[in-house]
């Protein structure tokens, strides 16, 4: 790495900030008319009792009934989040103190339409987000709003089995249009769905679908639900642009940059295929059409998508303005002669011997971020936005209220360095929102103890604690990063 390379700065106006999701942050799950959402049904189960089952990603209809009936002694951490609902002013003031230019939030569908089917939105829910947005704007923090982040009214799961049913498109659009009408003068940046590709991994989290209720194969349903979300997303782009000509509306994926396990051509080909499955989502949303490799895949695997005649044109005419993605790790592609399917289930069992992993086993690969940025930009020539990245770790609150999270600073520093290199390579990067700038409930494990924040929240996995906020060492570090526009790391 030459000196000249590392000295490159980020563009003026670069959007530094943090990213959150309503269901992991807000709490107040039944306040002011809010309905129950799919994420309110994710219990915390200690690792030793899980038996390999992951409740966040895998809830069946029997469990759902049990959780809804309340006859259970398990704890549901996402119902309480970290009480941002009541503490948003304090939290936003701390984000402002770090100099945030942007905050990614999502809006809980169930605060606005408790069951998803009401004709009239819940005013108290809309008023809450008005207050949050006003507070952000008061501090000159630009909101970036994810319309749907891993949750939906549980009623829609019960009645329609979520996105398996095409009627979800209109229900989603009613929700999206309500947000556009209400917040059009306050929000410029929007994302239609969080990590859309993860529906292949979890039908429940990504699609509100109960696997034991589906009729066809899991893959068939996953791709049919994906198609419904593509149409819904494109229609949201269409009406969003009509209502807000200056809005920027993006798609989002969990980017899994994939390396070949070896130089063996079969491994390289397998890697290409896995990469294509990952890029299927921006392929449709940014280019506006189903790629031929997916059409071949559907044909060879007996997947038949039901499309309405107008769907292709809707998708073609309403592509996104930017591609947002989360980046946590890289994967390995390895050819397996016993498996001739290309499942696209995003599971890499092969370990990369060159990388360290986090406490939760996620490979740490800063250089992979530079590769991901370059590859995406080479392919789409469209502005990119890193809307999630960060280190989930166990933190220790010292007696004096300090938290020495040098490991987090090190992780982020190394990733931002590579981001800076990618910008110097010519990548058009709009911004960087670090995941969970304040500790929130983990998406995948519903733990509190998997912390990403610059701000520590006093709460444990069982929900005990004062909820008091403390500044970690990374707080001042990130402040300086933003102040220097990424020059001082
Ligand atoms: C992404 C999700 C987030 C999130 C993050 C970290 O996949 O979009 O909601 O929480 O991953 O994952 P976790 O919280 O499981 O560590």
PDB file of C-alpha atoms and ligand atoms in Angstrom, residues 21 23-24 57 104 149-150 194-195 198 252 254 326 328 362 388 392 435 440-446 450 452, ligand 1:
ATOM      1  CA  UNK A  21     -33.845  -1.333  13.152  1.00  0.00           C
ATOM      2  CA  UNK A  23     -37.623  -4.143  16.206  1.00  0.00           C
ATOM      3  CA  UNK A  24     -34.190  -4.334  17.841  1.00  0.00           C
ATOM      4  CA  UNK A  57     -34.994 -17.537  11.868  1.00  0.00           C
ATOM      5  CA  UNK A 104     -30.569   4.687   9.523  1.00  0.00           C
ATOM      6  CA  UNK A 149     -36.635  -4.411   8.296  1.00  0.00           C
ATOM      7  CA  UNK A 150     -37.213  -8.051   9.240  1.00  0.00           C
ATOM      8  CA  UNK A 194     -33.624  -4.856   4.510  1.00  0.00           C
ATOM      9  CA  UNK A 195     -31.285  -7.595   3.213  1.00  0.00           C
ATOM     10  CA  UNK A 198     -31.836 -13.335   3.346  1.00  0.00           C
ATOM     11  CA  UNK A 252     -30.352  -3.556   0.005  1.00  0.00           C
ATOM     12  CA  UNK A 254     -26.437  -8.744   2.690  1.00  0.00           C
ATOM     13  CA  UNK A 326     -24.431  -4.830   4.814  1.00  0.00           C
ATOM     14  CA  UNK A 328     -19.809  -8.422   7.876  1.00  0.00           C
ATOM     15  CA  UNK A 362     -18.042 -14.430  11.874  1.00  0.00           C
ATOM     16  CA  UNK A 388     -24.259  -2.007   8.062  1.00  0.00           C
ATOM     17  CA  UNK A 392     -20.555  -7.840  17.668  1.00  0.00           C
ATOM     18  CA  UNK A 435     -24.397  -1.238  12.651  1.00  0.00           C
ATOM     19  CA  UNK A 440     -29.382  -3.139  20.650  1.00  0.00           C
ATOM     20  CA  UNK A 441     -30.879  -6.623  20.612  1.00  0.00           C
ATOM     21  CA  UNK A 442     -29.098  -9.013  18.262  1.00  0.00           C
ATOM     22  CA  UNK A 443     -31.081  -9.919  15.191  1.00  0.00           C
ATOM     23  CA  UNK A 444     -29.872 -13.494  14.858  1.00  0.00           C
ATOM     24  CA  UNK A 445     -29.745 -14.576  18.505  1.00  0.00           C
ATOM     25  CA  UNK A 446     -31.981 -12.069  20.330  1.00  0.00           C
ATOM     26  CA  UNK A 450     -23.772  -9.261  21.378  1.00  0.00           C
ATOM     27  CA  UNK A 452     -21.981  -3.356  18.403  1.00  0.00           C
TER      28      UNK A 452
HETATM   29  C1  LIG B   1     -28.026  -7.910   9.685  1.00  0.00           C
HETATM   30  C2  LIG B   1     -29.372  -7.349  10.038  1.00  0.00           C
HETATM   31  C3  LIG B   1     -29.403  -6.536  11.278  1.00  0.00           C
HETATM   32  C4  LIG B   1     -28.415  -6.982  12.294  1.00  0.00           C
HETATM   33  C5  LIG B   1     -27.057  -7.347  11.815  1.00  0.00           C
HETATM   34  C6  LIG B   1     -26.142  -7.959  12.847  1.00  0.00           C
HETATM   35  O1  LIG B   1     -28.166  -9.102   9.026  1.00  0.00           O
HETATM   36  O2  LIG B   1     -29.873  -6.569   8.998  1.00  0.00           O
HETATM   37  O3  LIG B   1     -30.722  -6.407  11.704  1.00  0.00           O
HETATM   38  O4  LIG B   1     -28.750  -7.098  13.570  1.00  0.00           O
HETATM   39  O5  LIG B   1     -27.188  -8.244  10.749  1.00  0.00           O
HETATM   40  O6  LIG B   1     -26.591  -9.231  13.165  1.00  0.00           O
HETATM   41  P1  LIG B   1     -26.724  -9.717  14.659  1.00  0.00           P
HETATM   42  O7  LIG B   1     -27.546  -8.711  15.353  1.00  0.00           O
HETATM   43  O8  LIG B   1     -27.375 -11.030  14.594  1.00  0.00           O
HETATM   44  O9  LIG B   1     -25.341  -9.783  15.184  1.00  0.00           O
END
